[in-house]
Tab-separated table of C-alpha atoms and ligand atoms in Angstrom:
chain	number	residue	atom	x	y	z
A	1	MET	CA	118.595	84.032	99.068
A	2	LYS	CA	119.330	85.952	96.264
A	3	LEU	CA	117.580	89.245	96.396
A	4	THR	CA	115.790	89.870	93.423
A	5	ARG	CA	113.046	91.697	92.504
A	6	LEU	CA	109.742	90.511	93.053
A	7	ARG	CA	107.321	89.062	90.200
A	8	GLY	CA	105.544	91.709	88.645
A	9	PHE	CA	107.455	94.560	90.004
A	10	GLN	CA	109.816	96.312	87.537
A	11	ASP	CA	113.408	98.219	87.862
A	12	TYR	CA	113.446	100.647	85.354
A	13	LEU	CA	116.784	102.043	84.126
A	14	GLY	CA	118.121	104.539	81.704
A	15	ALA	CA	116.212	104.799	78.635
A	16	ASP	CA	113.499	102.676	79.898
A	17	ALA	CA	113.058	104.815	83.090
A	18	ARG	CA	113.239	107.951	80.841
A	19	ALA	CA	110.277	106.803	78.434
A	20	LEU	CA	108.324	106.616	81.515
A	21	SER	CA	108.813	110.305	82.603
A	22	MET	CA	108.609	111.254	79.126
A	23	VAL	CA	104.842	109.896	79.239
A	24	GLU	CA	104.063	111.850	82.849
A	25	ASP	CA	105.572	115.022	81.582
A	26	CYS	CA	103.419	114.757	78.514
A	27	ALA	CA	100.451	114.415	80.749
A	28	ARG	CA	101.140	116.829	83.007
A	29	THR	CA	101.537	119.203	80.245
A	30	VAL	CA	98.242	118.293	78.898
A	31	ALA	CA	96.840	118.573	81.886
A	32	TYR	CA	98.158	122.052	82.756
A	33	ARG	CA	96.513	123.346	79.745
A	34	HIS	CA	93.494	122.173	80.474
A	35	ALA	CA	93.627	124.054	84.063
A	36	LEU	CA	93.436	120.533	86.213
A	37	ASN	CA	94.684	121.102	89.835
A	38	GLU	CA	97.163	118.480	91.095
A	39	ILE	CA	95.910	116.071	93.783
A	40	ARG	CA	98.146	113.800	95.780
A	41	ILE	CA	96.345	111.120	98.041
A	42	PRO	CA	98.138	108.006	100.353
A	43	THR	CA	98.600	104.678	99.058
A	44	LEU	CA	96.925	103.028	101.667
A	45	GLU	CA	93.637	103.208	102.615
A	46	ARG	CA	90.679	101.331	103.734
A	47	ILE	CA	90.038	98.409	102.266
A	48	GLU	CA	85.707	99.226	102.607
A	49	LEU	CA	86.984	102.212	100.695
A	50	TYR	CA	87.451	99.981	97.293
A	51	GLU	CA	84.820	97.744	98.347
A	52	ARG	CA	82.218	100.471	98.164
A	53	SER	CA	83.439	101.853	94.991
A	54	SER	CA	85.652	99.842	92.821
A	55	GLY	CA	82.576	96.920	93.585
A	56	GLU	CA	82.564	93.962	95.894
A	57	THR	CA	82.646	91.459	92.978
A	58	SER	CA	85.070	93.191	91.289
A	59	ASP	CA	88.074	91.125	90.290
A	60	ILE	CA	89.995	94.130	91.747
A	61	VAL	CA	88.801	93.849	95.148
A	62	GLN	CA	87.629	89.783	95.302
A	63	LYS	CA	91.194	88.756	93.933
A	64	GLN	CA	93.359	91.111	93.576
A	65	LEU	CA	93.841	93.717	96.455
A	66	TYR	CA	97.514	94.024	97.940
A	67	ARG	CA	96.081	93.635	102.048
A	68	VAL	CA	98.356	95.016	104.618
A	69	PRO	CA	98.235	92.923	107.627
A	70	ARG	CA	100.189	95.170	109.778
A	71	ALA	CA	97.659	97.942	109.283
A	72	ALA	CA	94.674	95.738	110.596
A	73	GLU	CA	96.565	96.115	113.760
A	74	ALA	CA	96.000	99.740	114.232
A	75	ALA	CA	92.872	99.616	116.311
A	76	GLY	CA	89.491	100.532	115.117
A	77	GLU	CA	91.108	101.784	111.403
A	78	GLY	CA	89.363	98.358	109.675
A	79	ASP	CA	91.362	96.486	107.221
A	80	GLN	CA	93.321	98.418	104.996
A	81	ALA	CA	95.114	97.580	101.511
A	82	LEU	CA	97.395	99.610	98.643
A	83	ARG	CA	95.399	101.308	96.692
A	84	PRO	CA	94.220	99.133	93.290
A	85	GLU	CA	93.299	102.527	91.183
A	86	GLY	CA	93.220	105.928	92.225
A	87	THR	CA	89.559	107.251	92.011
A	88	PRO	CA	88.332	105.919	95.266
A	89	GLY	CA	90.862	107.554	97.055
A	90	VAL	CA	90.491	111.051	95.178
A	91	ILE	CA	86.716	110.956	96.000
A	92	ARG	CA	87.256	110.202	99.969
A	93	ALA	CA	89.887	112.708	99.959
A	94	TYR	CA	87.481	115.433	97.663
A	95	ILE	CA	84.385	114.652	100.629
A	96	GLU	CA	86.745	114.487	103.428
A	97	ALA	CA	87.723	118.517	102.357
A	98	GLY	CA	84.077	119.306	102.202
A	99	LEU	CA	84.241	120.078	98.613
A	100	ASP	CA	81.585	117.921	97.549
A	101	ARG	CA	79.091	120.989	99.646
A	102	SER	CA	81.453	123.898	99.316
A	103	ASP	CA	83.010	124.077	96.037
A	104	PRO	CA	81.425	120.696	94.091
A	105	GLU	CA	83.082	121.561	90.699
A	106	GLN	CA	86.537	120.446	90.969
A	107	ARG	CA	89.110	119.251	87.976
A	108	PHE	CA	91.924	117.394	89.416
A	109	PHE	CA	94.888	114.649	88.129
A	110	TYR	CA	96.806	112.644	90.154
A	111	CYS	CA	99.925	110.313	89.435
A	112	GLY	CA	101.247	107.648	91.041
A	113	SER	CA	101.624	103.765	91.894
A	114	MET	CA	98.860	101.298	91.980
A	115	TYR	CA	98.956	97.830	93.039
A	116	ARG	CA	97.143	94.833	91.638
A	117	TYR	CA	98.074	90.994	92.528
A	118	GLU	CA	97.306	89.996	88.637
A	119	ARG	CA	99.142	87.381	86.795
A	120	PRO	CA	101.990	89.437	85.417
A	121	GLN	CA	102.704	89.334	81.515
A	122	LYS	CA	104.055	92.179	78.989
A	123	GLY	CA	102.226	95.471	80.072
A	124	ARG	CA	100.443	93.950	83.026
A	125	LEU	CA	102.432	94.404	86.418
A	126	ARG	CA	101.567	94.203	89.614
A	127	GLN	CA	102.734	97.717	90.684
A	128	PHE	CA	102.132	99.916	87.818
A	129	ASN	CA	101.622	103.878	87.597
A	130	GLN	CA	98.629	105.878	86.356
A	131	PHE	CA	97.849	109.424	85.407
A	132	GLY	CA	94.485	109.665	86.596
A	133	VAL	CA	92.023	112.885	85.883
A	134	GLU	CA	88.590	113.374	87.856
A	135	ILE	CA	86.181	115.926	87.170
A	136	PHE	CA	83.591	116.322	89.941
A	137	GLY	CA	80.410	118.342	90.109
A	138	ARG	CA	79.744	118.202	86.060
A	139	ALA	CA	76.806	116.011	84.962
A	140	ASP	CA	77.266	117.358	81.148
A	141	ALA	CA	78.358	115.524	78.442
A	142	ALA	CA	80.807	118.079	77.346
A	143	SER	CA	82.673	117.134	80.460
A	144	ASP	CA	83.236	113.587	79.304
A	145	ALA	CA	84.046	114.669	75.495
A	146	GLU	CA	86.524	116.955	77.165
A	147	LEU	CA	88.407	114.211	78.860
A	148	ILE	CA	88.395	112.352	75.728
A	149	ILE	CA	89.895	115.328	73.857
A	150	MET	CA	92.425	115.662	76.627
A	151	ILE	CA	93.631	111.880	75.856
A	152	ASP	CA	93.809	112.652	71.902
A	153	GLU	CA	96.015	115.912	72.548
A	154	PHE	CA	98.022	113.530	74.994
A	155	ARG	CA	98.467	110.899	72.407
A	156	ARG	CA	99.326	112.946	69.725
A	157	ALA	CA	101.727	114.605	71.274
A	158	LEU	CA	103.191	111.383	72.025
A	159	GLY	CA	102.867	110.135	68.042
A	160	LEU	CA	100.803	107.065	69.392
A	161	GLU	CA	98.218	105.995	66.656
A	162	VAL	CA	95.546	104.385	69.517
A	163	THR	CA	91.599	103.482	68.586
A	164	PHE	CA	89.278	105.126	70.970
A	165	GLU	CA	86.141	102.441	71.971
A	166	VAL	CA	83.021	104.499	73.449
A	167	ASN	CA	79.985	103.311	74.940
A	168	SER	CA	77.089	104.278	77.172
A	169	LEU	CA	76.150	101.788	80.006
A	170	GLY	CA	73.012	103.814	80.843
A	171	ASP	CA	72.017	104.851	83.936
A	172	ALA	CA	69.778	103.654	87.494
A	173	ALA	CA	66.871	104.669	84.866
A	174	CYS	CA	67.460	102.378	82.055
A	175	ARG	CA	70.171	99.797	83.600
A	176	PRO	CA	67.759	97.927	85.251
A	177	ALA	CA	65.648	96.772	82.126
A	178	PHE	CA	68.972	96.311	80.347
A	179	ARG	CA	70.627	94.173	83.379
A	180	ALA	CA	67.430	91.671	82.968
A	181	ALA	CA	67.914	91.281	79.369
A	182	LEU	CA	71.312	90.126	79.940
A	183	LEU	CA	70.418	87.604	82.933
A	184	GLU	CA	67.656	86.462	80.951
A	185	TRP	CA	70.227	86.039	78.073
A	186	GLY	CA	72.998	84.501	80.514
A	187	ARG	CA	70.308	81.671	81.542
A	188	THR	CA	69.565	80.863	78.111
A	189	HIS	CA	72.863	80.106	77.051
A	190	TYR	CA	73.913	78.955	80.606
A	191	ALA	CA	75.251	75.756	79.640
A	192	GLU	CA	77.475	77.228	76.846
A	193	LEU	CA	79.111	79.821	79.391
A	194	CYS	CA	82.449	79.169	81.218
A	195	ASP	CA	82.552	79.083	84.783
A	196	ASP	CA	83.654	82.172	85.616
A	197	CYS	CA	80.658	83.570	83.548
A	198	HIS	CA	78.106	81.332	85.838
A	199	GLN	CA	79.800	83.276	88.753
A	200	ARG	CA	79.266	86.620	86.922
A	201	LEU	CA	75.674	85.855	86.238
A	202	GLU	CA	74.581	86.102	89.902
A	203	ARG	CA	77.117	88.503	90.851
A	204	ASN	CA	77.385	91.289	88.032
A	205	PRO	CA	75.737	90.062	84.535
A	206	LEU	CA	77.225	92.937	82.846
A	207	ARG	CA	80.737	91.402	82.923
A	208	LEU	CA	79.340	88.624	80.600
A	209	LEU	CA	80.302	91.018	78.301
A	210	ASP	CA	83.916	91.255	78.427
A	211	CYS	CA	84.782	87.297	79.082
A	212	LYS	CA	87.729	86.632	77.117
A	213	THR	CA	86.683	82.595	76.914
A	214	ASP	CA	82.810	83.538	75.833
A	215	ALA	CA	84.056	86.402	73.451
A	216	VAL	CA	82.354	84.868	70.381
A	217	LEU	CA	79.141	83.724	72.111
A	218	ALA	CA	78.917	87.116	74.291
A	219	ARG	CA	78.871	88.964	70.731
A	220	THR	CA	74.946	87.676	70.589
A	221	ALA	CA	74.354	88.999	73.935
A	222	PRO	CA	72.278	92.453	74.455
A	223	HIS	CA	73.679	95.813	73.887
A	224	SER	CA	73.193	98.660	76.620
A	225	LEU	CA	72.818	101.166	73.856
A	226	ASP	CA	69.497	99.156	73.231
A	227	TYR	CA	68.275	99.820	76.369
A	228	LEU	CA	69.174	103.403	76.613
A	229	CYS	CA	66.677	105.733	77.828
A	230	ASP	CA	66.278	109.276	76.364
A	231	PRO	CA	68.283	111.350	78.574
A	232	CYS	CA	71.017	108.591	78.559
A	233	ARG	CA	70.591	108.506	74.723
A	234	GLY	CA	71.051	112.118	74.082
A	235	HIS	CA	73.898	112.290	76.558
A	236	PHE	CA	75.374	109.607	74.363
A	237	ALA	CA	74.827	111.504	71.165
A	238	THR	CA	76.068	114.634	72.564
A	239	VAL	CA	79.433	113.201	73.544
A	240	GLU	CA	79.789	111.585	70.001
A	241	ARG	CA	78.637	114.836	68.202
A	242	LEU	CA	81.443	116.858	70.417
A	243	ILE	CA	84.388	113.748	69.736
A	244	LYS	CA	83.423	113.927	66.195
A	245	ILE	CA	83.813	117.709	65.552
A	246	ALA	CA	87.177	117.305	67.241
A	247	ASP	CA	88.613	114.739	65.263
A	248	VAL	CA	88.835	111.901	67.510
A	249	PRO	CA	89.346	108.868	65.570
A	250	TYR	CA	86.860	106.732	67.629
A	251	VAL	CA	84.281	103.497	67.414
A	252	VAL	CA	81.513	102.622	69.375
A	253	ASN	CA	81.946	99.095	70.912
A	254	PRO	CA	78.674	98.202	72.761
A	255	GLN	CA	80.346	95.377	74.468
A	256	LEU	CA	82.804	97.592	76.510
A	257	VAL	CA	81.597	97.340	80.221
A	258	ARG	CA	84.923	97.535	81.866
A	259	GLY	CA	85.962	95.749	85.005
A	260	LEU	CA	85.030	98.259	87.942
A	261	ASP	CA	81.167	98.595	88.697
A	262	TYR	CA	81.072	102.390	89.422
A	263	TYR	CA	80.309	103.577	85.867
A	264	ASN	CA	77.103	104.809	84.537
A	265	ARG	CA	76.680	106.658	80.969
A	266	THR	CA	79.653	107.288	78.783
A	267	THR	CA	82.515	104.685	79.010
A	268	PHE	CA	85.487	104.585	77.172
A	269	GLU	CA	89.197	102.833	76.486
A	270	VAL	CA	91.798	103.595	74.443
A	271	THR	CA	94.106	100.695	72.762
A	272	SER	CA	97.003	100.660	71.224
A	273	SER	CA	98.203	97.725	69.100
A	274	ALA	CA	101.373	98.585	69.341
A	275	VAL	CA	101.296	97.323	73.102
A	276	GLY	CA	99.997	93.465	72.709
A	277	ALA	CA	97.364	91.549	74.711
A	278	GLN	CA	97.512	93.773	77.293
A	279	SER	CA	96.216	96.879	74.868
A	280	ALA	CA	94.393	99.347	76.536
A	281	ILE	CA	96.814	102.295	77.521
A	282	VAL	CA	93.656	104.747	78.869
A	283	ALA	CA	90.492	103.657	80.403
A	284	GLY	CA	87.795	105.755	82.110
A	285	GLY	CA	84.197	106.723	82.044
A	286	ARG	CA	81.406	108.709	84.112
A	287	TYR	CA	80.327	107.715	87.720
A	288	ASP	CA	77.595	109.896	88.505
A	289	GLY	CA	76.529	107.970	91.908
A	290	LEU	CA	79.946	107.109	93.731
A	291	VAL	CA	80.395	110.414	95.382
A	292	GLU	CA	76.938	109.588	97.600
A	293	ALA	CA	77.634	105.959	97.714
A	294	LEU	CA	80.729	106.897	99.277
A	295	GLY	CA	79.606	109.375	101.932
A	296	GLY	CA	79.258	112.527	100.050
A	297	ALA	CA	76.939	114.886	98.318
A	298	ALA	CA	75.374	113.957	95.280
A	299	ALA	CA	77.906	115.019	92.746
A	300	PRO	CA	78.443	113.619	89.388
A	301	GLY	CA	81.697	112.506	88.509
A	302	THR	CA	83.634	111.448	85.526
A	303	GLY	CA	87.584	110.716	84.875
A	304	PHE	CA	89.847	108.181	83.213
A	305	ALA	CA	93.267	107.126	84.073
A	306	ILE	CA	96.481	106.589	81.747
A	307	GLY	CA	98.847	103.510	82.407
A	308	ILE	CA	101.781	105.230	82.155
A	309	GLU	CA	103.942	101.281	81.743
A	310	ARG	CA	101.956	100.454	79.316
A	311	THR	CA	101.857	103.840	77.150
A	312	ALA	CA	105.485	103.724	77.449
A	313	LEU	CA	105.766	100.431	75.685
A	314	ALA	CA	103.580	102.062	72.869
A	315	ILE	CA	105.796	105.139	71.976
A	316	SER	CA	108.764	104.572	69.482
A	317	ALA	CA	111.859	103.947	71.295
A	318	ASP	CA	113.480	106.211	69.112
A	319	ARG	CA	111.667	109.493	70.915
A	320	TYR	CA	113.287	108.705	74.195
A	321	ALA	CA	116.324	106.463	73.171
A	322	THR	CA	119.039	109.533	73.202
A	323	GLY	CA	117.542	111.687	75.262
A	324	GLY	CA	119.688	111.021	78.266
A	325	ALA	CA	123.241	111.277	76.535
A	326	PRO	CA	125.488	114.617	78.300
A	327	ASP	CA	126.454	117.176	75.637
A	328	ALA	CA	129.637	116.839	76.898
A	329	ALA	CA	131.924	114.952	79.720
A	330	ILE	CA	134.738	116.849	81.307
A	331	ILE	CA	138.219	115.604	82.421
A	332	ALA	CA	140.551	117.100	84.680
A	333	ILE	CA	144.235	116.332	84.329
A	334	GLY	CA	145.932	116.452	87.735
A	335	ASP	CA	144.181	117.417	91.197
A	336	ALA	CA	144.907	121.238	90.515
A	337	ALA	CA	142.571	121.195	87.671
A	338	VAL	CA	139.696	119.183	89.750
A	339	ALA	CA	138.448	122.754	91.304
A	340	GLY	CA	138.323	124.398	87.984
A	341	ALA	CA	136.595	121.485	86.204
A	342	ILE	CA	133.936	121.773	88.644
A	343	ALA	CA	133.535	125.392	88.105
A	344	LEU	CA	133.297	124.949	84.416
A	345	ALA	CA	130.664	121.993	84.590
A	346	ARG	CA	128.721	124.467	86.816
A	347	GLU	CA	129.034	127.262	84.174
A	348	LEU	CA	128.173	125.042	81.609
A	349	ARG	CA	124.920	123.519	83.608
A	350	ALA	CA	123.669	126.829	84.416
A	351	SER	CA	123.412	127.551	80.557
A	352	GLY	CA	121.107	124.522	80.214
A	353	LEU	CA	123.809	121.997	78.864
A	354	ARG	CA	124.013	117.972	80.461
A	355	ILE	CA	127.192	118.097	81.716
A	356	GLU	CA	128.745	115.005	83.073
A	357	LEU	CA	132.078	115.172	85.191
A	358	LEU	CA	134.400	112.232	84.820
A	359	SER	CA	136.620	110.742	87.834
A	360	PRO	CA	139.821	112.267	87.817
A	361	GLU	CA	141.876	108.920	89.181
A	362	ARG	CA	141.936	107.591	85.629
A	363	GLY	CA	144.450	108.028	82.860
A	364	LEU	CA	143.081	110.070	79.903
A	365	LYS	CA	142.425	107.105	77.249
A	366	ALA	CA	140.474	105.345	79.421
A	367	LEU	CA	138.084	108.485	80.477
A	368	LEU	CA	138.054	109.304	76.893
A	369	ARG	CA	136.380	105.506	76.059
A	370	ARG	CA	133.950	106.275	79.132
A	371	ALA	CA	132.904	109.698	77.618
A	372	ASP	CA	132.647	108.094	74.729
A	373	ARG	CA	130.510	105.029	75.876
A	374	GLY	CA	128.179	107.525	78.220
A	375	GLY	CA	127.079	108.976	74.569
A	376	ALA	CA	128.753	112.582	74.950
A	377	ARG	CA	129.490	114.067	71.971
A	378	HIS	CA	132.590	116.257	73.295
A	379	ALA	CA	134.988	115.400	75.804
A	380	LEU	CA	136.162	118.610	77.621
A	381	ILE	CA	139.777	118.154	78.889
A	382	ILE	CA	141.386	120.816	80.944
A	383	GLY	CA	144.428	120.643	83.066
A	384	GLU	CA	146.808	123.255	85.132
A	385	ASN	CA	148.056	124.991	81.340
A	386	GLU	CA	144.718	125.270	80.345
A	387	LEU	CA	143.069	126.628	83.776
A	388	ALA	CA	146.108	129.418	83.454
A	389	ALA	CA	145.428	130.392	79.668
A	390	GLY	CA	141.393	130.424	80.313
A	391	VAL	CA	140.942	127.761	77.765
A	392	VAL	CA	139.709	123.950	77.243
A	393	GLN	CA	140.742	121.096	74.990
A	394	MET	CA	137.798	120.394	73.181
A	395	ARG	CA	137.471	116.664	71.605
A	396	ASP	CA	134.661	115.794	69.412
A	397	LEU	CA	134.118	112.146	69.906
A	398	ARG	CA	132.692	111.099	66.709
A	399	ALA	CA	135.102	112.746	64.442
A	400	SER	CA	138.113	112.554	66.782
A	401	THR	CA	139.238	116.178	66.196
A	402	GLN	CA	140.322	118.487	68.724
A	403	ASN	CA	140.665	122.274	69.187
A	404	THR	CA	141.732	124.507	72.047
A	405	VAL	CA	138.345	126.881	72.779
A	406	ALA	CA	138.393	129.848	74.931
A	407	ARG	CA	136.464	129.068	78.313
A	408	GLY	CA	133.889	131.696	77.586
A	409	GLU	CA	133.128	130.360	74.285
A	410	VAL	CA	132.406	126.409	75.323
A	411	ALA	CA	128.698	126.869	76.072
A	412	ALA	CA	127.583	128.462	72.633
A	413	ALA	CA	130.190	125.542	70.877
A	414	LEU	CA	128.374	122.780	72.480
A	415	ALA	CA	124.949	124.402	71.943
A	416	ALA	CA	125.492	124.456	68.069
A	417	ALA	CA	126.720	121.050	68.246
A	418	ARG	CA	123.602	120.113	69.420
A	419	GLY	CA	121.652	121.628	66.209
B	1	HAM	P1	91.579	100.589	84.659
B	1	HAM	O1	90.828	100.209	83.590
B	1	HAM	O2	91.275	99.437	85.586
B	1	HAM	O3	90.868	101.792	85.104
B	1	HAM	O4	93.059	100.934	84.890
B	1	HAM	C1	93.170	102.112	83.815
B	1	HAM	C2	94.577	101.743	82.874
B	1	HAM	O5	95.756	101.490	83.955
B	1	HAM	C3	94.526	100.693	81.931
B	1	HAM	O6	93.606	101.269	80.843
B	1	HAM	C4	95.864	100.033	82.096
B	1	HAM	O7	96.796	101.203	80.959
B	1	HAM	C5	96.369	100.784	83.305
B	1	HAM	N1	96.511	99.450	84.053
B	1	HAM	C6	95.653	98.904	84.848
B	1	HAM	N2	95.887	97.674	85.241
B	1	HAM	C7	97.164	97.655	85.177
B	1	HAM	C8	98.558	96.500	85.207
B	1	HAM	N3	98.077	95.381	86.133
B	1	HAM	N4	99.154	96.780	84.923
B	1	HAM	C9	99.887	97.719	84.217
B	1	HAM	N5	99.071	98.846	83.903
B	1	HAM	C10	97.563	98.663	84.140
B	1	HAM	C11	91.258	102.548	86.601
B	1	HAM	O8	91.698	102.652	86.797
B	1	HAM	C12	90.010	103.785	86.765
B	1	HAM	N6	90.323	104.081	88.232
B	1	HAM	C13	89.806	104.716	85.635
B	1	HAM	C14	89.140	105.847	86.280
B	1	HAM	C15	89.379	107.369	86.530
B	1	HAM	N7	87.850	105.922	85.849
B	1	HAM	C16	87.288	107.333	86.288
B	1	HAM	N8	88.330	107.863	86.801
């Protein structure tokens, strides 16, 4: 059998890999400026963790978990799965470290691969990466607004045009009335609803709102915003006021319910039209009951996750296409020059330049072609004579001109050529 990659699993080479790194680096920079702390958690967890958080009725748990049968053999540890999202694991770690009781206000970011057994398509993979942020111990609307503003800084730094969609799902006080209204609406329209929605009606009527098949009908369904209690209404009004002042381009989408069960109050999604059908590049919201539901103290929480691959699809290729090209490729002529070429490469790299050292085992013409194909602007040719004289031949591969340059001046000449 030919050894190919699995469906929904991707290789990223060169510029494509660079685009992912660029998205991650940008998210890290923003997280750093917001004084967040990094957290690293395992990829494998107990399935029960996801059943009790993402939700037993969610697609993630029902259909998409990558169960790991070998792990189930580990006596007494329960069935296990690769993480489909980061939030439950971060909460488990927060509780396990005792922070929910000793120091509940925490601000974390994480970055890593997630696994969901989905039908692959553009922007929808079975292994993908998320950059997530979770804030614990803050019930105030300003913490939700800070997250949205953080995402706005991130997308601006990458030059992305996006739409922020926000909604409020209410809380334990007002959600039951909304749920009941949705149930009644679903029962009234039962005959018009698709088979999936018949299931949703029984298990989780909120999901009726984001059915793709019944999208037109769903627009006639009740909205959570009409059922908010006064505290939830006030919370949402403050979030809106703060993000408006911060100039975030948002719309209220009363149909936005999200596929995970743990949200209450503020939810949001950030979409980009540059990605295709899978347009949500960031999503998140508040989950005040979740820490307690997972066995911790009653600490509120709010967060989001950026889809790294989807965001990379949205950024314009000219922002990363040329970033990998070396400033110069060094060509050593003759065995005696190889050690000198390595020393020159070290000197130049130490001054921050990107240097490729070519194989000494091919002819000059072939090496110059190789340097050009690799995207280097200059080739630095060094043989025994150059070594003895303390110079290099510096060839401009675009202009096809060549000069003798003193070794000590090469770094400055290359840096100047970068512009
Ligand atoms: P989510 O909406 O399931 O939320 O995922 C967040 C983002 O991850 C999506 O908007 C999308 O960009 C990316 N994503 C999800 N599934 C895939 C996939 N199959 N292929 C490629 N990208 C994908 C969560 O995961 C929550 N844990 C977010 C959160 C954190 N809420 C509060 N804190």
